[in-house]
PDB file of C-alpha atoms and ligand atoms in Angstrom:
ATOM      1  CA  UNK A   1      16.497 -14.931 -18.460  1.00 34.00           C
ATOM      2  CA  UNK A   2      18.711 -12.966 -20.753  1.00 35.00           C
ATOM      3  CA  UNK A   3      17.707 -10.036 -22.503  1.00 37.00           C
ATOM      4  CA  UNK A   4      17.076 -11.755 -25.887  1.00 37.00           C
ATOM      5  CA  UNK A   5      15.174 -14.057 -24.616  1.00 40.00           C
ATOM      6  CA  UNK A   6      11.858 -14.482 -26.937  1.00 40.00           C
ATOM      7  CA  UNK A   7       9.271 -12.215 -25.063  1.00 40.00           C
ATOM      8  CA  UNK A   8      10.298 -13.472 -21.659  1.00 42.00           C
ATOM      9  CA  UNK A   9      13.213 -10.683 -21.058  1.00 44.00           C
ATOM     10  CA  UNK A  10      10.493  -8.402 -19.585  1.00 54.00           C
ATOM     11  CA  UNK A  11       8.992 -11.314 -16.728  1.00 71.00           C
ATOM     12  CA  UNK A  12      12.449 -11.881 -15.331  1.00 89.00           C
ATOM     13  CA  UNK A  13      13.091 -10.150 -11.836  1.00 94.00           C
ATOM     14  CA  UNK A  14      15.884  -7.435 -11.506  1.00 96.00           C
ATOM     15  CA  UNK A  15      18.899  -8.270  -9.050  1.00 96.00           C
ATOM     16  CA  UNK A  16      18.777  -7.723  -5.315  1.00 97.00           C
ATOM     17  CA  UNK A  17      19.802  -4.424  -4.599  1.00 98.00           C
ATOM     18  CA  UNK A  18      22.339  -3.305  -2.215  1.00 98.00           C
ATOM     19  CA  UNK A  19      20.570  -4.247   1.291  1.00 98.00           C
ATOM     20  CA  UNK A  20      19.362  -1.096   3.770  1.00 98.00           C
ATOM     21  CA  UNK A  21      21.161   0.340   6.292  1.00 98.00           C
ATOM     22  CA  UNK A  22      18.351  -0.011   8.443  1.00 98.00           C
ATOM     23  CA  UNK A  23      15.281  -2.621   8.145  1.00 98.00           C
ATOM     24  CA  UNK A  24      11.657  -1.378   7.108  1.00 98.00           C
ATOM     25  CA  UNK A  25       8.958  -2.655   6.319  1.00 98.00           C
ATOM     26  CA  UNK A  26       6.416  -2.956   2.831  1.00 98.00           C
ATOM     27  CA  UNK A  27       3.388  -1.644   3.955  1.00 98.00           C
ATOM     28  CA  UNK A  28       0.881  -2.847   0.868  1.00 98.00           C
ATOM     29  CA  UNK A  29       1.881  -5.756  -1.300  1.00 98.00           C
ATOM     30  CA  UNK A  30      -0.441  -8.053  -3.110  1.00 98.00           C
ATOM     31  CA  UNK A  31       1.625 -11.586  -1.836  1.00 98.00           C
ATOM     32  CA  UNK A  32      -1.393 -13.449  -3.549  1.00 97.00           C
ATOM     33  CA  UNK A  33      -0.568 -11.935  -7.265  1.00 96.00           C
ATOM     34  CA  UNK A  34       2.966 -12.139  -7.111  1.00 94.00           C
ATOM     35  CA  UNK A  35       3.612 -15.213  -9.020  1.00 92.00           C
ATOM     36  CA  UNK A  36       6.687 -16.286  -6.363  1.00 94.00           C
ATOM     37  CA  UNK A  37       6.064 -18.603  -3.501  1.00 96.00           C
ATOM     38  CA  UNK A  38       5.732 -16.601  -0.255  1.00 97.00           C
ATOM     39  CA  UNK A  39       8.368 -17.953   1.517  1.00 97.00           C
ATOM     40  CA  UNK A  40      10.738 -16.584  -1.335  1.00 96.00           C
ATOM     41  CA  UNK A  41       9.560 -13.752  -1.503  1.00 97.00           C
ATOM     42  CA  UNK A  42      10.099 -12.636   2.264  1.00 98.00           C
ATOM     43  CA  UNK A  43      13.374 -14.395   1.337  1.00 98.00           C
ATOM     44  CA  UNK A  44      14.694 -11.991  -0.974  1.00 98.00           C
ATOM     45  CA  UNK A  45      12.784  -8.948   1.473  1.00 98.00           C
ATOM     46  CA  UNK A  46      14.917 -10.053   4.012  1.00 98.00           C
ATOM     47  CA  UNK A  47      18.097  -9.663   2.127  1.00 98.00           C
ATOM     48  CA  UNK A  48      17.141  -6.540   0.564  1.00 98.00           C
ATOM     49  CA  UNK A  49      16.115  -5.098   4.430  1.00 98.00           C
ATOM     50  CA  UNK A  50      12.756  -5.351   4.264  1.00 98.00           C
ATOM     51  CA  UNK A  51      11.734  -7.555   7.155  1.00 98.00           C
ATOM     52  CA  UNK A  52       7.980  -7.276   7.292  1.00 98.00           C
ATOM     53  CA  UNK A  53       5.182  -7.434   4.410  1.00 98.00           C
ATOM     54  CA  UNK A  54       1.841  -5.946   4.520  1.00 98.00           C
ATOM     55  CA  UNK A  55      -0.448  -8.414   2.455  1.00 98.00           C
ATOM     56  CA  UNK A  56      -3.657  -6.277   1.430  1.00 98.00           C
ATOM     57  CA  UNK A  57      -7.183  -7.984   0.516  1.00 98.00           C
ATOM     58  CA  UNK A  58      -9.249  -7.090  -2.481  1.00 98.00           C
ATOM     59  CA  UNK A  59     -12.176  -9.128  -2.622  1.00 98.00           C
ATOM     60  CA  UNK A  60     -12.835 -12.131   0.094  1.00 98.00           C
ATOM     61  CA  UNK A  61     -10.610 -14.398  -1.461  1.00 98.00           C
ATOM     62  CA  UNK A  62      -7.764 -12.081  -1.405  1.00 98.00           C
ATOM     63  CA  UNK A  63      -8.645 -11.425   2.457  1.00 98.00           C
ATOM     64  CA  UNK A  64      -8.754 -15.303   3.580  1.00 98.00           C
ATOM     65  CA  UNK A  65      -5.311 -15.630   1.204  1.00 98.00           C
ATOM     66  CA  UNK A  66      -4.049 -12.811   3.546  1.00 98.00           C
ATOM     67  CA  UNK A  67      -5.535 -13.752   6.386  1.00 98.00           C
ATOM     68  CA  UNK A  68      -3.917 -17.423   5.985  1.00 98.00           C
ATOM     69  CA  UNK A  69      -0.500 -16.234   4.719  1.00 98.00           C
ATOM     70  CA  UNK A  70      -0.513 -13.824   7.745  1.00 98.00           C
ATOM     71  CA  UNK A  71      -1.368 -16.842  10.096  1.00 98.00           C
ATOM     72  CA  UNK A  72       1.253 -19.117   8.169  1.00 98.00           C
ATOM     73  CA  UNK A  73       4.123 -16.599   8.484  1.00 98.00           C
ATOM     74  CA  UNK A  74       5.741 -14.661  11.147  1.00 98.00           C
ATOM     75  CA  UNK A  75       6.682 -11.689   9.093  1.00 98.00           C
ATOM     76  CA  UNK A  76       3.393 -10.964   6.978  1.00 98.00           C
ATOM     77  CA  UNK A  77       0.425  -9.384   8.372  1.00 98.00           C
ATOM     78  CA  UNK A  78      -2.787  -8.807   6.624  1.00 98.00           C
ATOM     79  CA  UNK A  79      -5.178  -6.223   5.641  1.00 98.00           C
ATOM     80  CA  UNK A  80      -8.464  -7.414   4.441  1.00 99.00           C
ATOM     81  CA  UNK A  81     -11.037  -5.717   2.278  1.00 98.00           C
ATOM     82  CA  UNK A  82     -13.115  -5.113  -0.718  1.00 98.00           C
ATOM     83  CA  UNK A  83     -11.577  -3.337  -3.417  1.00 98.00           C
ATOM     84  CA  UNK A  84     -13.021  -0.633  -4.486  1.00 98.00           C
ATOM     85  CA  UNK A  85     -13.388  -1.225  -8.176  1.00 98.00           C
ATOM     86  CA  UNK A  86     -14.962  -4.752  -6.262  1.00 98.00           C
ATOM     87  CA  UNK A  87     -17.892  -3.096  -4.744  1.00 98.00           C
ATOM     88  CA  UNK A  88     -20.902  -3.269  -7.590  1.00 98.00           C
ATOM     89  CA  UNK A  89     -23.721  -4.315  -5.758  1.00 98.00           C
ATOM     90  CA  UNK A  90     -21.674  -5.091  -2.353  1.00 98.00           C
ATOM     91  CA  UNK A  91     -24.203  -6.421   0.508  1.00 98.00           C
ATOM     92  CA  UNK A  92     -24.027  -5.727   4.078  1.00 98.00           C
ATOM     93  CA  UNK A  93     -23.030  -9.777   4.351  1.00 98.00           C
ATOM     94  CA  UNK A  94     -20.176  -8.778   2.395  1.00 98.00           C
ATOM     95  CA  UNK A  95     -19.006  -6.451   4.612  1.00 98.00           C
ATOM     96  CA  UNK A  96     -19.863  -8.133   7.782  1.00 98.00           C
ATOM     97  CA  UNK A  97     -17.672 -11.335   6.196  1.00 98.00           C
ATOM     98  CA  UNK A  98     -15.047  -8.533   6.298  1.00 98.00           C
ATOM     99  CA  UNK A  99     -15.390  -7.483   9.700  1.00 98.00           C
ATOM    100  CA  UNK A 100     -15.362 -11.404  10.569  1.00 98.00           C
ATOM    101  CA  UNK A 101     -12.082 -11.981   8.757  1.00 98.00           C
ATOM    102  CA  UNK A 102     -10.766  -8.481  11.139  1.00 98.00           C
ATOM    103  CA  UNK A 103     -10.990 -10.042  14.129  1.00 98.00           C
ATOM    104  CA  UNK A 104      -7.565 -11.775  13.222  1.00 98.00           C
ATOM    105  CA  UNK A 105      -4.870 -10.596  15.642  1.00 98.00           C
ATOM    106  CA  UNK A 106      -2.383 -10.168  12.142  1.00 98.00           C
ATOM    107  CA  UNK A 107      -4.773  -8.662  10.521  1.00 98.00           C
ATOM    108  CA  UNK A 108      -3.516  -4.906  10.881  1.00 98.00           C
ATOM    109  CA  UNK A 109      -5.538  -2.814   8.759  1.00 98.00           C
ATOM    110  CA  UNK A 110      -8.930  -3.090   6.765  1.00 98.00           C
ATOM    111  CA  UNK A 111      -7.908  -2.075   2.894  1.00 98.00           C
ATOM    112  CA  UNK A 112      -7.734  -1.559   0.516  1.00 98.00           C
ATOM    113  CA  UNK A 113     -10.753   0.427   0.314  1.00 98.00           C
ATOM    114  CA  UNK A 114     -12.112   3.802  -0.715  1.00 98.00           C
ATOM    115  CA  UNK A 115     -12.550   5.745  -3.800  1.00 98.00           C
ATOM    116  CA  UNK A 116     -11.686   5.029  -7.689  1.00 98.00           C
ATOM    117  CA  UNK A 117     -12.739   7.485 -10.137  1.00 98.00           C
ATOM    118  CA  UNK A 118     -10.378   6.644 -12.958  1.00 97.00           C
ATOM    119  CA  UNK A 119     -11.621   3.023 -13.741  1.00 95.00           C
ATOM    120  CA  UNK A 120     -15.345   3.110 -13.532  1.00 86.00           C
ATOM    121  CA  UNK A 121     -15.541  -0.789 -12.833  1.00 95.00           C
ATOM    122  CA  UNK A 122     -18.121  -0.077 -10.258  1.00 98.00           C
ATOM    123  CA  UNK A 123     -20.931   2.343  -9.622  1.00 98.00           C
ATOM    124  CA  UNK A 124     -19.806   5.644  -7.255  1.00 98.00           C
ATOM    125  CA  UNK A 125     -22.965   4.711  -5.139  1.00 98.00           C
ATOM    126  CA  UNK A 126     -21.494   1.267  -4.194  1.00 98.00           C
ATOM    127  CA  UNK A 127     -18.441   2.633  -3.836  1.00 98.00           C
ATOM    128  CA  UNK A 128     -19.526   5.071  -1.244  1.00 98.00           C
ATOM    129  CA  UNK A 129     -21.076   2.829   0.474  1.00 98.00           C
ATOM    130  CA  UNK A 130     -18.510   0.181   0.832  1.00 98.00           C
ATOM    131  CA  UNK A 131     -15.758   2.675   1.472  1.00 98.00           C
ATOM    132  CA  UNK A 132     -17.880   4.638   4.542  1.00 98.00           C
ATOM    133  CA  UNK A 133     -18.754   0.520   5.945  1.00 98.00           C
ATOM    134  CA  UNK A 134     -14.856  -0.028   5.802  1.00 98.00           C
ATOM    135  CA  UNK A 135     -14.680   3.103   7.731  1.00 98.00           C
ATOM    136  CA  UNK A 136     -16.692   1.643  10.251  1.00 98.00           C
ATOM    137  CA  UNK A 137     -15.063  -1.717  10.413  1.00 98.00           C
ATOM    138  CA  UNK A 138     -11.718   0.403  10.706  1.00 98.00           C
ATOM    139  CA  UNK A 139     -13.072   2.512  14.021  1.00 98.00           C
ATOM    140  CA  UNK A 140     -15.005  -0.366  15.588  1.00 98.00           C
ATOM    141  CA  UNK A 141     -11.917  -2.872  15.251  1.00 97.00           C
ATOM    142  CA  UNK A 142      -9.659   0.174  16.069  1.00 97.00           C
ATOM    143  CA  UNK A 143      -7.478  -0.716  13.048  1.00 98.00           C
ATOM    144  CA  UNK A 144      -5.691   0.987  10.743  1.00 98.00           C
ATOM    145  CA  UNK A 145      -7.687   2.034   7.229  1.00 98.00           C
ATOM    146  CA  UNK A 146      -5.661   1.503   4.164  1.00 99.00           C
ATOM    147  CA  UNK A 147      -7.241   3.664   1.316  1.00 98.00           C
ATOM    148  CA  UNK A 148      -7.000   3.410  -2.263  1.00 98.00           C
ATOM    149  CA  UNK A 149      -7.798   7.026  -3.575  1.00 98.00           C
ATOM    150  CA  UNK A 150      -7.423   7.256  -7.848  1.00 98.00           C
ATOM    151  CA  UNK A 151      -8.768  10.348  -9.291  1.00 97.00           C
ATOM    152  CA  UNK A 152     -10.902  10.881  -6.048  1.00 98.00           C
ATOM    153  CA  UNK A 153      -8.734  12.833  -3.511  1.00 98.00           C
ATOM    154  CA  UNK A 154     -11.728  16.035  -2.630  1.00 98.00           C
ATOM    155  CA  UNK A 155     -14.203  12.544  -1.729  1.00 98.00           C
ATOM    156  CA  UNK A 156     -12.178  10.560   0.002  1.00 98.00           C
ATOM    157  CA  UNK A 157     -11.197  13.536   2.151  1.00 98.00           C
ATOM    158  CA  UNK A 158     -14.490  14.305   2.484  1.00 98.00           C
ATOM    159  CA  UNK A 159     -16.069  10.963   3.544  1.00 98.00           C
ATOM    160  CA  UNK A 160     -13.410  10.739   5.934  1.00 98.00           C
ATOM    161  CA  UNK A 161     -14.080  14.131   7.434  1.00 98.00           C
ATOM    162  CA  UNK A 162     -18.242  13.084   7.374  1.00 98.00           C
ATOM    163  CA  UNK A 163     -17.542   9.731   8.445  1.00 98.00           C
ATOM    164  CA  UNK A 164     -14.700  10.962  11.687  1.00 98.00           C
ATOM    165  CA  UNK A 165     -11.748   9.092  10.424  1.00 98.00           C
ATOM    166  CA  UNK A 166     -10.008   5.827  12.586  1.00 98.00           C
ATOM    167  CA  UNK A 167      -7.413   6.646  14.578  1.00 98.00           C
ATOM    168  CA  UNK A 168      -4.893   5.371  11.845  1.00 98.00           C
ATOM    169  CA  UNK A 169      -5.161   6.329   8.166  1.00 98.00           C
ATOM    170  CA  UNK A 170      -3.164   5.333   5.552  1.00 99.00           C
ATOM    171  CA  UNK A 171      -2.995   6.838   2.040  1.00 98.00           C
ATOM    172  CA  UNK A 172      -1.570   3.462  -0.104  1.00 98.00           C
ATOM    173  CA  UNK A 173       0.025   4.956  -3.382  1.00 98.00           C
ATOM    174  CA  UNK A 174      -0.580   8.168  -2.621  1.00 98.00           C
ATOM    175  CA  UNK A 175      -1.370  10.517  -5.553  1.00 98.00           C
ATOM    176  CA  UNK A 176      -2.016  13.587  -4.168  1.00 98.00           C
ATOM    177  CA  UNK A 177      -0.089  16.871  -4.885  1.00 98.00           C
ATOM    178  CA  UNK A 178       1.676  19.250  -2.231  1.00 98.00           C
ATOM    179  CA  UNK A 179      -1.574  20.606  -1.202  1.00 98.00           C
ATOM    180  CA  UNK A 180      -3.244  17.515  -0.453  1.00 98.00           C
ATOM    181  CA  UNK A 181      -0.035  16.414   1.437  1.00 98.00           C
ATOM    182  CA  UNK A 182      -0.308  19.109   3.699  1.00 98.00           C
ATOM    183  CA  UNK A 183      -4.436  18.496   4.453  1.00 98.00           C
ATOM    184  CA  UNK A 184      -3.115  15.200   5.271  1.00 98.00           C
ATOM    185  CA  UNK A 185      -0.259  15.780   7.441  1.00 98.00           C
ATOM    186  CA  UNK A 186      -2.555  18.155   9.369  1.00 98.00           C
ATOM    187  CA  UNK A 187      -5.037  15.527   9.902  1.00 98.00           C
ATOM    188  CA  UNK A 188      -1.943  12.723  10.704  1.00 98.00           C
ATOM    189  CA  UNK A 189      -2.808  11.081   7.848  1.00 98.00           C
ATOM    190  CA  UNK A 190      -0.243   8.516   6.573  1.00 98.00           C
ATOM    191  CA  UNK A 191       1.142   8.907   3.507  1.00 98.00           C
ATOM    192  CA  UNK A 192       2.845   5.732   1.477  1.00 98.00           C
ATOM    193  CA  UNK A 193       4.607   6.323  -1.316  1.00 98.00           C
ATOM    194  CA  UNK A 194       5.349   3.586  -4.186  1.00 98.00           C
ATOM    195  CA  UNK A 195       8.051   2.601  -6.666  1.00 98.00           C
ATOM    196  CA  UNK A 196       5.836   5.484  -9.242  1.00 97.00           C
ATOM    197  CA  UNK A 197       7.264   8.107  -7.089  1.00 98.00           C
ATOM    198  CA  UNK A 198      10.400   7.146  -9.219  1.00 98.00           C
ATOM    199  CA  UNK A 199       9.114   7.836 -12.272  1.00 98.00           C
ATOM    200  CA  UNK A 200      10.590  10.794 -14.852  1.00 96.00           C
ATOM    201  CA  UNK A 201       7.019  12.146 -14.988  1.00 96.00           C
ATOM    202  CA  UNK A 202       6.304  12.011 -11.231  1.00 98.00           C
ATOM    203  CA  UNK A 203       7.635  15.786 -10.095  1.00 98.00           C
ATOM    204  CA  UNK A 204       4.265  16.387  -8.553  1.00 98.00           C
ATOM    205  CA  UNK A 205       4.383  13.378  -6.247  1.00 98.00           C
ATOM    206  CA  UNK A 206       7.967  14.479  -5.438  1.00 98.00           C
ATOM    207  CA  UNK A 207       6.912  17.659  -4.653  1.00 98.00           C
ATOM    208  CA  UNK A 208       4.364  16.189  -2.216  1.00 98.00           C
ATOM    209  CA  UNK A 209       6.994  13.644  -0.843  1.00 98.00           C
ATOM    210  CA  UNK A 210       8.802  16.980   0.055  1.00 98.00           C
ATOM    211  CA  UNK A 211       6.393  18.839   2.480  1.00 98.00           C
ATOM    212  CA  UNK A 212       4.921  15.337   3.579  1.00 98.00           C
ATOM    213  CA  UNK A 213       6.711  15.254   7.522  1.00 98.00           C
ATOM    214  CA  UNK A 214       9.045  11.960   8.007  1.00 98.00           C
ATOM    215  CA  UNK A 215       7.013  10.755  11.538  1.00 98.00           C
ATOM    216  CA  UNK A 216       3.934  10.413   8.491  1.00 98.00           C
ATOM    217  CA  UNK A 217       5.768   8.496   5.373  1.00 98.00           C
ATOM    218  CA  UNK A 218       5.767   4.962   4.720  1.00 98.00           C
ATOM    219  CA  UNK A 219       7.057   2.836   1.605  1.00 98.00           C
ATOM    220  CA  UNK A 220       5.194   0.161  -0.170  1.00 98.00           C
ATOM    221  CA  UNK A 221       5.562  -1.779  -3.240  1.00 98.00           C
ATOM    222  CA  UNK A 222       1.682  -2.699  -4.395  1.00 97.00           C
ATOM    223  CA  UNK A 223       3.867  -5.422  -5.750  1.00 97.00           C
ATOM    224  CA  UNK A 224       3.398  -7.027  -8.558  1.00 96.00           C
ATOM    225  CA  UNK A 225       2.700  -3.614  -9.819  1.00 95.00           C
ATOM    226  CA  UNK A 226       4.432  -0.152  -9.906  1.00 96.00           C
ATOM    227  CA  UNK A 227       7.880  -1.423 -10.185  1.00 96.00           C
ATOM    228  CA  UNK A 228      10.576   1.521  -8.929  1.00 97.00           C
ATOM    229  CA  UNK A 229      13.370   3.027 -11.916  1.00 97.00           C
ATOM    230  CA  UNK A 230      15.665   1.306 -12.841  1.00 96.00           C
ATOM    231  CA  UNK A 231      13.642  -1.377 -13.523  1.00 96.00           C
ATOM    232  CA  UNK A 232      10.380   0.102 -14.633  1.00 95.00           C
ATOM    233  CA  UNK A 233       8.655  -2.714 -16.646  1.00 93.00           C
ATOM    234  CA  UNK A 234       9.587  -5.498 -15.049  1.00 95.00           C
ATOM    235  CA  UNK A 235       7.981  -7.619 -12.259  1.00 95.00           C
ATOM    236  CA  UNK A 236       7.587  -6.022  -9.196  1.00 97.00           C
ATOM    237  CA  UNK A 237       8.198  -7.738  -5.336  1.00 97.00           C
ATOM    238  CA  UNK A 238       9.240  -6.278  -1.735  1.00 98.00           C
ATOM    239  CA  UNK A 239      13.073  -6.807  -1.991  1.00 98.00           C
ATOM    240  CA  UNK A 240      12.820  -3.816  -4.968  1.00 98.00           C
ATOM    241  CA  UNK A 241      12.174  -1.586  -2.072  1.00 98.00           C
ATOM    242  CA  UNK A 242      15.599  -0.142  -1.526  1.00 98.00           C
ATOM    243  CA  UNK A 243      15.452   1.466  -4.819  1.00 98.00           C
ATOM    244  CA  UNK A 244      12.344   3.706  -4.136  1.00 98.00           C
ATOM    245  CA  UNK A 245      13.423   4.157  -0.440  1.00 98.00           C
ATOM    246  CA  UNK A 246      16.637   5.658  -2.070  1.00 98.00           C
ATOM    247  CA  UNK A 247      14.968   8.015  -4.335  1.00 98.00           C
ATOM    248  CA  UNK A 248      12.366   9.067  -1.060  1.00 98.00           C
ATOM    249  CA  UNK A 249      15.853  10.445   0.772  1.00 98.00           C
ATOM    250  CA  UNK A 250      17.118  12.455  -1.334  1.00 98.00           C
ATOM    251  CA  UNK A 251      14.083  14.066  -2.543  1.00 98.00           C
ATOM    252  CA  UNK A 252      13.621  14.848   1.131  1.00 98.00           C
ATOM    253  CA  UNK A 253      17.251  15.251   1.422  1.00 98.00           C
ATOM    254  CA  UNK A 254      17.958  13.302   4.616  1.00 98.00           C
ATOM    255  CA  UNK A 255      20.250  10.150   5.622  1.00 98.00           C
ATOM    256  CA  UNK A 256      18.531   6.600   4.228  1.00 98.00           C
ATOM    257  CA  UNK A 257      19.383   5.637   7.739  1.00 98.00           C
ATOM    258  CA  UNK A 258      17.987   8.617   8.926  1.00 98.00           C
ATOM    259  CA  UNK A 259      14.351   7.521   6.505  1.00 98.00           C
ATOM    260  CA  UNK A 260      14.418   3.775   7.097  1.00 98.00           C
ATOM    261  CA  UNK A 261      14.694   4.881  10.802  1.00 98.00           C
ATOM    262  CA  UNK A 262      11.296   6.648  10.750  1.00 98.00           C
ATOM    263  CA  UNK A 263       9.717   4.671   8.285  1.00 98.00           C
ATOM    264  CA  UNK A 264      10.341   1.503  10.258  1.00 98.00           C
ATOM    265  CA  UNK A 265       8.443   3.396  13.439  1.00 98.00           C
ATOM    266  CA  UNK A 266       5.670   4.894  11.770  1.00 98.00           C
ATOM    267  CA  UNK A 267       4.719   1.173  10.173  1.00 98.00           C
ATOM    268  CA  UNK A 268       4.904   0.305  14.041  1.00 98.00           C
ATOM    269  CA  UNK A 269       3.235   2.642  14.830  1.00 98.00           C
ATOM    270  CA  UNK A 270       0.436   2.226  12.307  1.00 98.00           C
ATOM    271  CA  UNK A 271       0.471  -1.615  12.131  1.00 98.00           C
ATOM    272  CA  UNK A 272       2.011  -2.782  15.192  1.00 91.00           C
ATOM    273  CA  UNK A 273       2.906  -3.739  17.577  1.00 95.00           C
ATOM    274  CA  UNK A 274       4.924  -6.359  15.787  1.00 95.00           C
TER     275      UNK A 274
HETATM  276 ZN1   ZN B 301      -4.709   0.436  -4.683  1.00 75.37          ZN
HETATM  277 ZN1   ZN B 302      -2.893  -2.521  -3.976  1.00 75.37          ZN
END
């Protein structure tokens, strides 16, 4: 679509960028609301370097679409969960449909879940309560947590602390400052950083990607969303992944090589074994 195209300019997809030295992973994509067929999308992944998708549930028909796609194709796993802006008047059925839909072998994580204080789509009560039951799914499954903190970093941190966190926790988009990278890092908290982290305005998040420790970082898109500079704006998928992988090594000022490298074993780590 070219640029003068009649309101379409902004819907068209940005060119594949130049393809990692090593291959890592996307650790929280929405697969279900990006409006490409799957199979393209790990496509153009692929060619960018990123060999393996993390397909994250927000409500139970997000989860089965994960759960399926994950089933359907070698390279995607799923994480399955109730969003939290999806939790108003959430039932223990809910949640035990959750825990059902776990017991996938590709399912890898239960998220996103946790704590949103900047839309108020949902009362804090249910949101409490749904984010402390994921917690439980997460231990008693013994898989990784994916968490969606906005606006609600001293909470989530605390119901983790009251709840005893899974072994494996994973701050998706994190959005914390230096400070709260640090709590993390001394509680092995992962922390994965998005295309935002990009952004002109986004000093604080670099400042947390620099004391964050590389055996703790992982990359996501959160695709369709969040899409990295230089193509703020425009549709968002996993093969954009280079450019905010890029921009994480040399704010931490080490080889992309050297960041894929531990990136790709920390998503092992956290999600695998592959
Ligand atoms: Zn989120
Ligand atoms: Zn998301």
């Amino acid at each position: 679509m070219s640029r003068d195209a009649d309101g379409q300019a902004s819907r068209s997809y940005p060119p594949l960028p130049e393809r990692l030295p090593v291959d890592v992973f996307d650790s929280h994509c929405h697969l279900d609301v990006v409006e490409t067929p799957v199979d393209e999308q790990l496509k153009s992944a692929k060619a960018a370097g990123v060999t393996r998708i993390v397909t994250i549930g927000c409500d139970l028909p997000s989860s089965r679409f994960a759960v399926d796609a994950a089933a359907e194709f070698d390279d995607v796993y799923a994480a399955v969960a109730i969003h939290p802006n999806e939790t108003t008047g959430i039932s223990d059925a809910v949640l035990n449909d959750v825990a059902l839909l776990a017991a996938h072998p590709k399912v890898r994580a239960i998220g996103e879940t946790g704590l949103d204080y900047y839309r108020d789509w949902a009362p804090k009560d249910d949101q409490h309560r749904a984010f402390r039951g994921h917690i439980e799914i997460a231990k008693r499954t013994g898989k990784a947590l994916v968490i969606h903190d906005r606006d609600a970093h001293d909470d989530v941190l605390r119901v983790l602390a009251e709840e005893g966190a899974p072994e494996t926790v994973v701050f998706h988009c994190y959005s914390g400052d230096a400070r709260m990278a640090e709590t993390c890092a001394e509680h092995g908290y992962l922390m994965s950083f998005a295309g935002n982290v990009t952004f002109k305005n986004a000093e604080p998040l670099r400042d947390a990607l620099r004391v964050a420790p590389l055996d703790l970082l992982l990359v996501e898109t959160d695709a369709p969303f969040l899409t990295p500079i230089p193509h703020r704006g425009k549709p968002n998928a996993s093969y954009l992944i280079p450019h905010t992988v890029r921009a994480m090594a040399e704010v931490k000022g080490v080889d992309v090589a050297e960041l894929c490298a531990a990136i790709a074993a920390n998503g092992e780590r956290a999600f695998g074994p592959w």
